[in-house]
Coordinates of C-alpha atoms and ligand atoms in Angstrom, one line a residue:
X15 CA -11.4 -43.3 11.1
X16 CA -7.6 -41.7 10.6
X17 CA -6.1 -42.4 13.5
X18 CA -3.6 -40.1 13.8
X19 CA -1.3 -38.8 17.1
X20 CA -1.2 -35.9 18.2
X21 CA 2.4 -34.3 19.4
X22 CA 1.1 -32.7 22.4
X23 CA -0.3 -35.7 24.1
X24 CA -4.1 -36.5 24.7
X25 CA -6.9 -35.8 27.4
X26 CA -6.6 -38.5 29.6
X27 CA -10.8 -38.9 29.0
X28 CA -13.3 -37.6 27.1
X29 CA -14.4 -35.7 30.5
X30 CA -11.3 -34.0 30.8
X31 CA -12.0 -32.9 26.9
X32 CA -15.2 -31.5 28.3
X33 CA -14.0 -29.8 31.2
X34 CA -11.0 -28.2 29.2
X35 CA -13.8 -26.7 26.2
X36 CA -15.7 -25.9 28.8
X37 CA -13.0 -24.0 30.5
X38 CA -12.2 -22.0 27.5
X39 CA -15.7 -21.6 26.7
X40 CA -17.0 -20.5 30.0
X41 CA -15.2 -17.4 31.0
X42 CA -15.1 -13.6 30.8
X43 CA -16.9 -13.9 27.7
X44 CA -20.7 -15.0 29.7
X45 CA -20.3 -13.0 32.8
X46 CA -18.8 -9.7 31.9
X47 CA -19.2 -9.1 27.9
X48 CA -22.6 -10.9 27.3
X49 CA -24.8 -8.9 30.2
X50 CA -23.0 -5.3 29.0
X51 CA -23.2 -6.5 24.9
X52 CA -26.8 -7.3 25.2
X53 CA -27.3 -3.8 27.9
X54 CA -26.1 -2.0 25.3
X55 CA -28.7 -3.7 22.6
X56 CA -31.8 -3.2 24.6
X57 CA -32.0 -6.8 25.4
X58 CA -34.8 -9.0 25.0
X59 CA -34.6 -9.3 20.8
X60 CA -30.7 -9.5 21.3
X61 CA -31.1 -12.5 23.8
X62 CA -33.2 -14.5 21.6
X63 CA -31.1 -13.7 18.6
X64 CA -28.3 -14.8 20.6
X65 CA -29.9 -17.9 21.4
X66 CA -30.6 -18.5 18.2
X67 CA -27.3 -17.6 16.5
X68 CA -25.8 -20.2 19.7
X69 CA -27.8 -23.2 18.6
X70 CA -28.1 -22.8 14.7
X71 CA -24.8 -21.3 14.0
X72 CA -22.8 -22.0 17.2
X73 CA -23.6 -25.7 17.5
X74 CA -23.1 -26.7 14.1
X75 CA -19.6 -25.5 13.7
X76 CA -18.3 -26.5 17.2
X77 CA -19.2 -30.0 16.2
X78 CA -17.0 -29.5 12.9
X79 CA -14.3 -27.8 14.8
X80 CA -13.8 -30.3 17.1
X81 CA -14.3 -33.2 14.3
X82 CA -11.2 -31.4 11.9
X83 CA -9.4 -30.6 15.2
X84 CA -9.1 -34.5 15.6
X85 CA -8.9 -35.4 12.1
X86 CA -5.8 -33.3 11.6
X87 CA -4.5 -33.5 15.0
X88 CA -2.6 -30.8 14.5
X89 CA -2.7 -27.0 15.7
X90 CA -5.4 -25.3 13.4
X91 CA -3.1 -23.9 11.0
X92 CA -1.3 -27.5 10.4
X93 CA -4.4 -29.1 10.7
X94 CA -6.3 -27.0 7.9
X95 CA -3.7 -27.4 5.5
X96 CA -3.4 -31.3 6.0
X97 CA -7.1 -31.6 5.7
X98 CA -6.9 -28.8 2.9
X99 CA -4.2 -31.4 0.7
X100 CA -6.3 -34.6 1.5
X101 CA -10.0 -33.1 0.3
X102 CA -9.2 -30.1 -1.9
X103 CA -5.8 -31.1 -3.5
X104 CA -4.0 -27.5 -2.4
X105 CA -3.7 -26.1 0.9
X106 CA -5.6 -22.8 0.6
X107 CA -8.2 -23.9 3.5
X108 CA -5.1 -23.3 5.7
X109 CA -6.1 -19.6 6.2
X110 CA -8.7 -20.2 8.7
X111 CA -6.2 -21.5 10.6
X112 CA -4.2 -18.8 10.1
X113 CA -7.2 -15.9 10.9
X114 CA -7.7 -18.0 14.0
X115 CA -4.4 -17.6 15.4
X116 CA -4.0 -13.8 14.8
X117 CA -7.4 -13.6 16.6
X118 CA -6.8 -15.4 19.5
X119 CA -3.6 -13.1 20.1
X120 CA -5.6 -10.5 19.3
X121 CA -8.3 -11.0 22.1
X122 CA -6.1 -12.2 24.3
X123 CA -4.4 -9.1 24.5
X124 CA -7.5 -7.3 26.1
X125 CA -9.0 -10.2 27.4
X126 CA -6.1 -10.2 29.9
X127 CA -6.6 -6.5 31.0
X128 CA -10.2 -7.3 31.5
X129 CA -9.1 -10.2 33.8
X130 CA -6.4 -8.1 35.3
X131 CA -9.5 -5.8 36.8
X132 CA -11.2 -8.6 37.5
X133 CA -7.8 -9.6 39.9
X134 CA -7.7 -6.3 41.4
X135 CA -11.5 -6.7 42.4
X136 CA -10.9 -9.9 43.7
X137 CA -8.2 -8.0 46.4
X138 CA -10.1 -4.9 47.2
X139 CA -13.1 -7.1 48.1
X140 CA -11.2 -9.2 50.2
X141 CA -9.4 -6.2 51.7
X142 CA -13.2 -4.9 52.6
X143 CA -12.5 -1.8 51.0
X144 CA -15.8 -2.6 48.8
X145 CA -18.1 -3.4 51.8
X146 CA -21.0 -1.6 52.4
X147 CA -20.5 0.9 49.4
X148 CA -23.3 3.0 47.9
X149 CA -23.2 2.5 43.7
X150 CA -21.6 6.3 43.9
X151 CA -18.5 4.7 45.5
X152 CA -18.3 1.5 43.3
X153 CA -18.3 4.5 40.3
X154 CA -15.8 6.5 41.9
X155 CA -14.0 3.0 42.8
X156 CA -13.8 2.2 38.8
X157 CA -13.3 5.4 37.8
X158 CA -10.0 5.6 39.9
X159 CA -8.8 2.5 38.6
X160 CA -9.6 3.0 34.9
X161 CA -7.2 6.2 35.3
X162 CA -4.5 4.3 36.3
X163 CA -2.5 2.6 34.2
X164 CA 0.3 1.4 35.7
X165 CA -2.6 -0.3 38.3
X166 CA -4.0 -2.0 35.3
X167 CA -0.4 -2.9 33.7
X168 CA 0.5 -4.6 36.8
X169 CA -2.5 -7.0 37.0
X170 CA -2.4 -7.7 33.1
X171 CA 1.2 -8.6 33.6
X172 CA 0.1 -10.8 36.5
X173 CA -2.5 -12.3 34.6
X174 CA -0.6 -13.1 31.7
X175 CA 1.8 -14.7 33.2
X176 CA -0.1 -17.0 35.0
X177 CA -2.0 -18.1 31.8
X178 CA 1.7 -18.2 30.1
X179 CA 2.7 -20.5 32.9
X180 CA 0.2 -23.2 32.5
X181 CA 0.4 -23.1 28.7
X182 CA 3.9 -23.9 29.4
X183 CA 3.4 -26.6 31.2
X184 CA 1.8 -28.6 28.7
X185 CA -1.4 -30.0 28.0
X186 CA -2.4 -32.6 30.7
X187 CA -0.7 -31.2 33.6
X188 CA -1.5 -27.9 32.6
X189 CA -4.6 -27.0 31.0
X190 CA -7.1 -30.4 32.9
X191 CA -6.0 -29.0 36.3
X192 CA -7.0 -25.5 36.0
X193 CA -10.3 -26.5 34.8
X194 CA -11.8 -30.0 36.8
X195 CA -11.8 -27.7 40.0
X196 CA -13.6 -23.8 38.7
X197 CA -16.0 -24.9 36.5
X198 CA -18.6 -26.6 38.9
X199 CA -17.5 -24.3 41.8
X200 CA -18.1 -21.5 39.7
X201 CA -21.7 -22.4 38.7
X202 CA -22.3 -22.9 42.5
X203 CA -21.4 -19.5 43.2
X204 CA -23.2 -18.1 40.3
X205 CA -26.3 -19.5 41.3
X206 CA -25.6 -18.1 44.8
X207 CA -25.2 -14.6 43.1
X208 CA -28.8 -15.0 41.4
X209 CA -30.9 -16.0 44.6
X210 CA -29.4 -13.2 46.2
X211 CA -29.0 -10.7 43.8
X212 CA -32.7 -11.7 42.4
X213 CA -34.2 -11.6 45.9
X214 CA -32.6 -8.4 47.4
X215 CA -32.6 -6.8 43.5
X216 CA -35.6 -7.1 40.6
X217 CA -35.1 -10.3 39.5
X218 CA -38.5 -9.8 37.8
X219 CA -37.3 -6.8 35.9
X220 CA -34.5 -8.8 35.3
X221 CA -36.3 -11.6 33.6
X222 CA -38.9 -9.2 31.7
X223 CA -35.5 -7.3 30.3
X224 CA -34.1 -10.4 29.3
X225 CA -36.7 -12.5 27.8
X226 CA -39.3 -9.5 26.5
X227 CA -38.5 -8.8 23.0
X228 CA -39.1 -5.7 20.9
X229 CA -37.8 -7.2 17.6
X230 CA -38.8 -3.2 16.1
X231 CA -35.6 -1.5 17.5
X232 CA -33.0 -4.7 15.8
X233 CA -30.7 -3.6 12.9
X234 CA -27.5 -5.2 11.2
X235 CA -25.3 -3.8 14.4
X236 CA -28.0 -5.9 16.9
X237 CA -27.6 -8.6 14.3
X238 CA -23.7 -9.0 14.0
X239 CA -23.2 -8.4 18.0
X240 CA -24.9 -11.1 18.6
X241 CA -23.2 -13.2 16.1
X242 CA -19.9 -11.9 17.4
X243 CA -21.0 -12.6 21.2
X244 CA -22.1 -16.2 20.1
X245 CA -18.6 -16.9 18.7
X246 CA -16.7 -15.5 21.6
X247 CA -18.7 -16.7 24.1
X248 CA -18.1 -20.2 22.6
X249 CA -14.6 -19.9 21.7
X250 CA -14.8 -20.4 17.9
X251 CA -13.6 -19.1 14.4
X252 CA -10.2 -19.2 16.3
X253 CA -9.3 -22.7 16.1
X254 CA -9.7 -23.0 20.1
X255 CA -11.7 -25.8 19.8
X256 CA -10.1 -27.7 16.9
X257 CA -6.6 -27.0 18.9
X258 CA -8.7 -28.8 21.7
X259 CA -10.4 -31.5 19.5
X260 CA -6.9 -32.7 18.7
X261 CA -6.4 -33.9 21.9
X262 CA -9.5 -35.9 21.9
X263 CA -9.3 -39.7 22.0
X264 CA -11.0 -41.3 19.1
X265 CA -13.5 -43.1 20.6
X266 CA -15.2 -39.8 22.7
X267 CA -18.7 -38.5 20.8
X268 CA -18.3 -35.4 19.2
X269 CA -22.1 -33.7 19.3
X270 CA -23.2 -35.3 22.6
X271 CA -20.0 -33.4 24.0
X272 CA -20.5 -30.6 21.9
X273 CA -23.9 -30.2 22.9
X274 CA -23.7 -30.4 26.4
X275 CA -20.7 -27.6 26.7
X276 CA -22.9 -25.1 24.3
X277 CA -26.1 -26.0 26.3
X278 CA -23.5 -25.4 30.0
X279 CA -21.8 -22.2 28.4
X280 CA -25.1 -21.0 27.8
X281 CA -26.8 -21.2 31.1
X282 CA -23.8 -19.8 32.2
X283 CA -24.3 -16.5 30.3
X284 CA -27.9 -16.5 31.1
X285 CA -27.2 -16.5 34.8
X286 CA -25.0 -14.0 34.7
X287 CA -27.5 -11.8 32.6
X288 CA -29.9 -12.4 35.4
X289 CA -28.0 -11.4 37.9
X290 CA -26.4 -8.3 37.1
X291 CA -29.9 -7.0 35.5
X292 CA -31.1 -7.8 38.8
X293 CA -29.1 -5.7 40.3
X294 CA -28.3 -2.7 37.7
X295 CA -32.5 -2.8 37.3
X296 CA -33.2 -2.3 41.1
X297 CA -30.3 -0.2 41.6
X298 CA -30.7 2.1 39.1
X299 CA -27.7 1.1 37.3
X300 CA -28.2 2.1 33.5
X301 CA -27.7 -1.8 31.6
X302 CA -26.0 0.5 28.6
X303 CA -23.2 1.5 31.1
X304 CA -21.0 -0.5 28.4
X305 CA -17.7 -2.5 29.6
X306 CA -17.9 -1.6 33.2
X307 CA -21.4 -2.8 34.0
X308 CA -20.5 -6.0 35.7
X309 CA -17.8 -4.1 37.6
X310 CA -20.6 -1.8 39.0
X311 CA -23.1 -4.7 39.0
X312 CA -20.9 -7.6 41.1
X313 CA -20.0 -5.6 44.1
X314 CA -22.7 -3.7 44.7
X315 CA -24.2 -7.3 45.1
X316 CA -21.3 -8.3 47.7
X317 CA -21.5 -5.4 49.1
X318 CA -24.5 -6.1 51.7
X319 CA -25.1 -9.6 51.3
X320 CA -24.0 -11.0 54.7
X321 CA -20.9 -13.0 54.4
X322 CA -20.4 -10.6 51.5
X323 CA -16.4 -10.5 51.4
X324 CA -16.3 -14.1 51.4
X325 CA -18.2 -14.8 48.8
X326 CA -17.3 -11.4 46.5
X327 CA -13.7 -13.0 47.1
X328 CA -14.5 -15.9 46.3
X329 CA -16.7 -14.8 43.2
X330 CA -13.6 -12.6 41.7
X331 CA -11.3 -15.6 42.3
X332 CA -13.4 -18.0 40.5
X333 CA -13.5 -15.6 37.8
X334 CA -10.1 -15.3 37.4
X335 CA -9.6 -18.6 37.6
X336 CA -12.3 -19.1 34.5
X337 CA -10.6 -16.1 32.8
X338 CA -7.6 -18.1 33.2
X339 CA -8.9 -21.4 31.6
X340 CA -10.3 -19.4 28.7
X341 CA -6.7 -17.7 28.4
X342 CA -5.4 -20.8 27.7
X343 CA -7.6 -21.5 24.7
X344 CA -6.4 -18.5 23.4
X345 CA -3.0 -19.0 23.3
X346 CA -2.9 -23.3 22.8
X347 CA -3.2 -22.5 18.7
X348 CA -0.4 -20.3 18.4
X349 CA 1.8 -22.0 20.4
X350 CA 1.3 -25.6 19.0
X351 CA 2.0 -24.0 15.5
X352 CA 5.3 -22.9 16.8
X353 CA 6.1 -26.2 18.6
X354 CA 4.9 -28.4 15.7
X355 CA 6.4 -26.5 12.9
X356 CA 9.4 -24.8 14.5
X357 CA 10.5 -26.9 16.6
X358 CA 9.9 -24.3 19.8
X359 CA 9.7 -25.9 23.3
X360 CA 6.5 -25.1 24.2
X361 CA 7.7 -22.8 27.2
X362 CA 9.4 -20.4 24.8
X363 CA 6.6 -20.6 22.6
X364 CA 4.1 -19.8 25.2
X365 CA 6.7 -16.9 26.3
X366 CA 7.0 -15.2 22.6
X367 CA 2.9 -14.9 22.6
X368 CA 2.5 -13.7 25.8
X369 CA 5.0 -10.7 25.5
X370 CA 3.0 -10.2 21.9
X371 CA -0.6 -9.9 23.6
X372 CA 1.4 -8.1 26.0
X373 CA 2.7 -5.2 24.0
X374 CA -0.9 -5.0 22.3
X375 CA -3.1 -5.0 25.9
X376 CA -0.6 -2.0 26.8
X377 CA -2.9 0.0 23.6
X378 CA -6.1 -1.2 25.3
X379 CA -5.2 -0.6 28.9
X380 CA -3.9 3.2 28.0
X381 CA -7.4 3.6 25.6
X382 CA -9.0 3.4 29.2
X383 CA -7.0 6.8 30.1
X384 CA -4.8 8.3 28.5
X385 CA -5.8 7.6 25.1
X386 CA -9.0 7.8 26.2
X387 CA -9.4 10.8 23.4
X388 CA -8.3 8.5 20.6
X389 CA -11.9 7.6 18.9
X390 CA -12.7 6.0 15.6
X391 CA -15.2 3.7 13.4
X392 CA -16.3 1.5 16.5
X393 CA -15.4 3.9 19.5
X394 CA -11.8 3.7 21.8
X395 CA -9.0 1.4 20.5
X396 CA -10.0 -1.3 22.7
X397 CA -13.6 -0.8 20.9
X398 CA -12.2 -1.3 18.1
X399 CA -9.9 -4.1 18.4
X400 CA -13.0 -6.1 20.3
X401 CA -15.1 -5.0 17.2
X402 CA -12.5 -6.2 15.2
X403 CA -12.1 -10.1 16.7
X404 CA -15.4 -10.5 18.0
X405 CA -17.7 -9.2 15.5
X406 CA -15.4 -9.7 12.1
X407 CA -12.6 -12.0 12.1
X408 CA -14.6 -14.9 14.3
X409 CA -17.4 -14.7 12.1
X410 CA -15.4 -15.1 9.6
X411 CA -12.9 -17.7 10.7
X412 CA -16.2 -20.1 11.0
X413 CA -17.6 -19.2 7.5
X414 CA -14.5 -20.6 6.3
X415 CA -14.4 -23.6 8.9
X416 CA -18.2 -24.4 7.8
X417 CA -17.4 -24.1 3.8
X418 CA -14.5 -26.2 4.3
X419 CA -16.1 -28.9 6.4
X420 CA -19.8 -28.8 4.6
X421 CA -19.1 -28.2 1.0
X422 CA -14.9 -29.0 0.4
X423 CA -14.9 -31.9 2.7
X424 CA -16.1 -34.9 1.1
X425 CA -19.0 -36.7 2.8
X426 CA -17.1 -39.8 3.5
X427 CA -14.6 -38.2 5.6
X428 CA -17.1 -36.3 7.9
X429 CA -19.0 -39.7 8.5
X430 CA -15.8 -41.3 8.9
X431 CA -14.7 -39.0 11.6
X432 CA -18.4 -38.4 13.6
X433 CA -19.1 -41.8 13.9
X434 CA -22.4 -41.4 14.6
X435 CA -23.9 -43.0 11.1
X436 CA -25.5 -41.1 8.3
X437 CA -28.9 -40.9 10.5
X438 CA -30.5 -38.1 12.0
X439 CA -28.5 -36.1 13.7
X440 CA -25.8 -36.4 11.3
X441 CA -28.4 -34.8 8.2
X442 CA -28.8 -32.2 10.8
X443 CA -25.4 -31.2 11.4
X444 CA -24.2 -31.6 7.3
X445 CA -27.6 -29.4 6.6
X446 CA -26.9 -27.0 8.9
X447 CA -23.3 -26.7 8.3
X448 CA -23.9 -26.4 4.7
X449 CA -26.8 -23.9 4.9
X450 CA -27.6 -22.6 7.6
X451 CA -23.9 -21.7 9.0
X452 CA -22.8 -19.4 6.0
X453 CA -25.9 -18.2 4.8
X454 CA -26.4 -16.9 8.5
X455 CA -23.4 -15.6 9.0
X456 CA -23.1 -13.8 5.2
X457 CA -26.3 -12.6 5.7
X458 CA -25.8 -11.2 9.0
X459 CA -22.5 -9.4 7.2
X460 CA -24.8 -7.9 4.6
X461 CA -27.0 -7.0 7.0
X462 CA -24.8 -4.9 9.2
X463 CA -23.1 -3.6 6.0
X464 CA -26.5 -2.2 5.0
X465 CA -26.5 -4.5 1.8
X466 CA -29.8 -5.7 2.7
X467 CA -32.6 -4.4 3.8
Ligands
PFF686 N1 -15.0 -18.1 25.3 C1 -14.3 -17.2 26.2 C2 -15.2 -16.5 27.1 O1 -16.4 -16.5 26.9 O2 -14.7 -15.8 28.0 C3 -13.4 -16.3 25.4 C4 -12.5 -17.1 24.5 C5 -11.7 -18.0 25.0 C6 -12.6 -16.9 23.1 C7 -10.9 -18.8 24.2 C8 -11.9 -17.7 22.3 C9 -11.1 -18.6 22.8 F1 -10.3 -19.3 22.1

């Protein structure tokens, strides 16, 4: 193996490498965008497309991010154009690295309104001012904030600068604290919210919406959401995880870890979707509401359930707090590029991005309101610029990651770095990174761009 060091330091274990992907991977991304992505897809075929584009597609390539992450041990950018010199002879690979960092900017600019509403939640639960409402006063409730930007500037200022400040901080004080604590506390809670919400809602509706599949009404669009929600969800395409995998210590096993953070941030998701179809089902909700259906969903759950503001605190908190986490992954590539190559501290370098996402969450908080009339290609800005990350640029970032580490990676090196022999699992992963990866993920393009049939 090339052992190399790593500027930023190392996780302390292989656990606290667990806990921190799981931290970026678990987040917004399986409780608020997969129930409203796959709402707004019918459900059912788009949950087992998901599934299938989490374990074929997903799995493969967060084994090889994490593997060049540590190889190069360097922010993605660095790291694909070290690993670019030593197996291709020129650097060109570098631009996945490069189309990862712009992306994480990117969705961390509206990831961190989102967050910011989930914050403001978090306060009017706790204040009671959510208790006991019918669904028509969660709408109105929603409604009212949505038309107010300078409400949903203040919490995505809030938000940012807590995720700023951690990133600041560095990576083992910073980034293994946030996470040993929310994760397991968080799945508590969730599976709280699914006895409750299940037993007072239609948790069989819920499971029949979820798991019933009418493959008839799928096109490209079902297709390349899925994808899309696959890659966010899981963080990749962006260079999270290789940013991540650079930290790991040499001797920690790549696809036992890998696996078991897919498999967690996958449950995770799935719970969530059973939940709030529990509740939108036997409430009437309509599960194409879009971007606000957890928002309508959550605390019409809390707002009954005895011991309701406790736990609806509590809920909103932990989601923060998981928002938070996720934050961080976002931001980690950018900012070791600027450490490692020009010489920033990180604190200034974690300041520069977060005024950048800043200035660009100010579009998607005002596309809520008053740009609310501003509609193209995909829908609102913030449409638009999710479109954008979710369902083009991460797909595309891992095409690149998977052609670089199947085809322009020599064999030697990827055995060299897995440690885990040329047996089984091994075959599986080269095969699948080889094949399966960009043939799935071109053909998914071609798809939605109506080049096939
Ligand atoms: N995976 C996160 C979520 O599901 O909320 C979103 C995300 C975090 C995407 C970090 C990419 C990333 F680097």
């Amino acid at each position: 193996m090339v052992r190399r060091q790593s500027l930023h330091g190392q996780w302390s274990s292989r656990l606290a490498f667990v806990l921190a992907a799981t931290g970026a991977a678990v987040g917004l991304g399986n409780i608020w965008r997969f129930p409203y992505v796959a709402g707004e897809h019918g459900g059912g075929a788009f949950v087992i497309i998901y599934l299938a584009c989490v374990f074929a597609i997903g799995l493969p390539l967060f084994m090889a991010e994490a593997m060049l992450g540590r190889r190069g041990r360097r922010n993605p950018i660095n790291a694909m154009q070290l690993l670019s010199q030593e197996e291709a002879g020129h650097s060109g690979w570098q631009v996945a690295g490069w189309i990862g960092v712009a992306t994480g900017i990117l969705i961390l600019s509206y990831y961190s309104v989102v967050a910011g509403l989930t914050f403001s939640y978090a306060i009017d639960i706790a204040a009671g001012s959510l208790n006991h409402a019918r669904p028509m006063d969660i709408t109105a409730h929603y409604r009212e904030l949505m038309n107010s930007p300078f409400e949903l500037l203040f919490w995505h200022t809030l938000f940012l600068a807590f995720a700023v400040f951690v990133v600041a901080r560095g990576v083992e004080q910073g980034l293994e604290r946030v996470v040993k604590f929310v994760m397991p506390v968080l799945f508590l809670m969730l599976v709280v919210v699914v006895v409750y919400a299940g037993a007072k809602f239609a948790f069989g509706q819920a499971v029949q919406y979820l798991f019933d599949a009418d493959f008839s009404r799928v096109d490209g669009d079902t297709l390349l959401t899925a994808l899309g929600q696959a890659f966010f969800s899981l963080s990749l395409g962006m260079g999270a995880i290789m940013a991540y995998g650079a930290y790991l210590p040499d001797d920690a096993s790549i696809p036992g870890t890998s696996f078991a953070i897919v498999l967690v941030d996958t449950v995770v998701a799935l719970l969530a979707g059973l939940a709030i179809f529990s509740v939108a089902l036997g409430s009437g909700l309509d599960p194409a509401t879009g971007p606000g259906l957890m928002f309508h969903a959550l605390p019409l759950t809390f707002a009954d359930m005895p011991g309701g503001v406790f736990f609806g605190t509590l809920f909103f908190l932990l989601l923060i707090l998981a928002a938070w986490s996720s934050s961080i992954g976002l931001i980690e590539p950018a900012v070791a590029r600027m450490v490692e190559r020009h010489g920033f501290s990180r604190r200034n370098a974690a300041l520069a991005i977060g005024a950048l996402a800043w200035l660009l969450g100010v579009l998607t908080l005002l596309s809520f309101n008053a740009f609310s009339g501003v509609r193209f290609l995909a829908g609102s800005l913030f449409e638009n610029l999710d479109y954008l990350a979710a369902n083009i640029l991460l797909p595309l970032g891992g095409l690149l990651v998977a052609l670089f580490a199947g085809w322009a990676m020599s064999k030697a090196s990827s055995v060299d770095e897995f440690e885990i022999g040329t047996g089984l699992r091994y075959t599986l992963w080269r095969s699948f990174t080889r094949f399966v990866v960009p043939l799935g993920v071109a053909g998914i393009f071609c798809r939605a761009l109506g080049w096939l049939p």
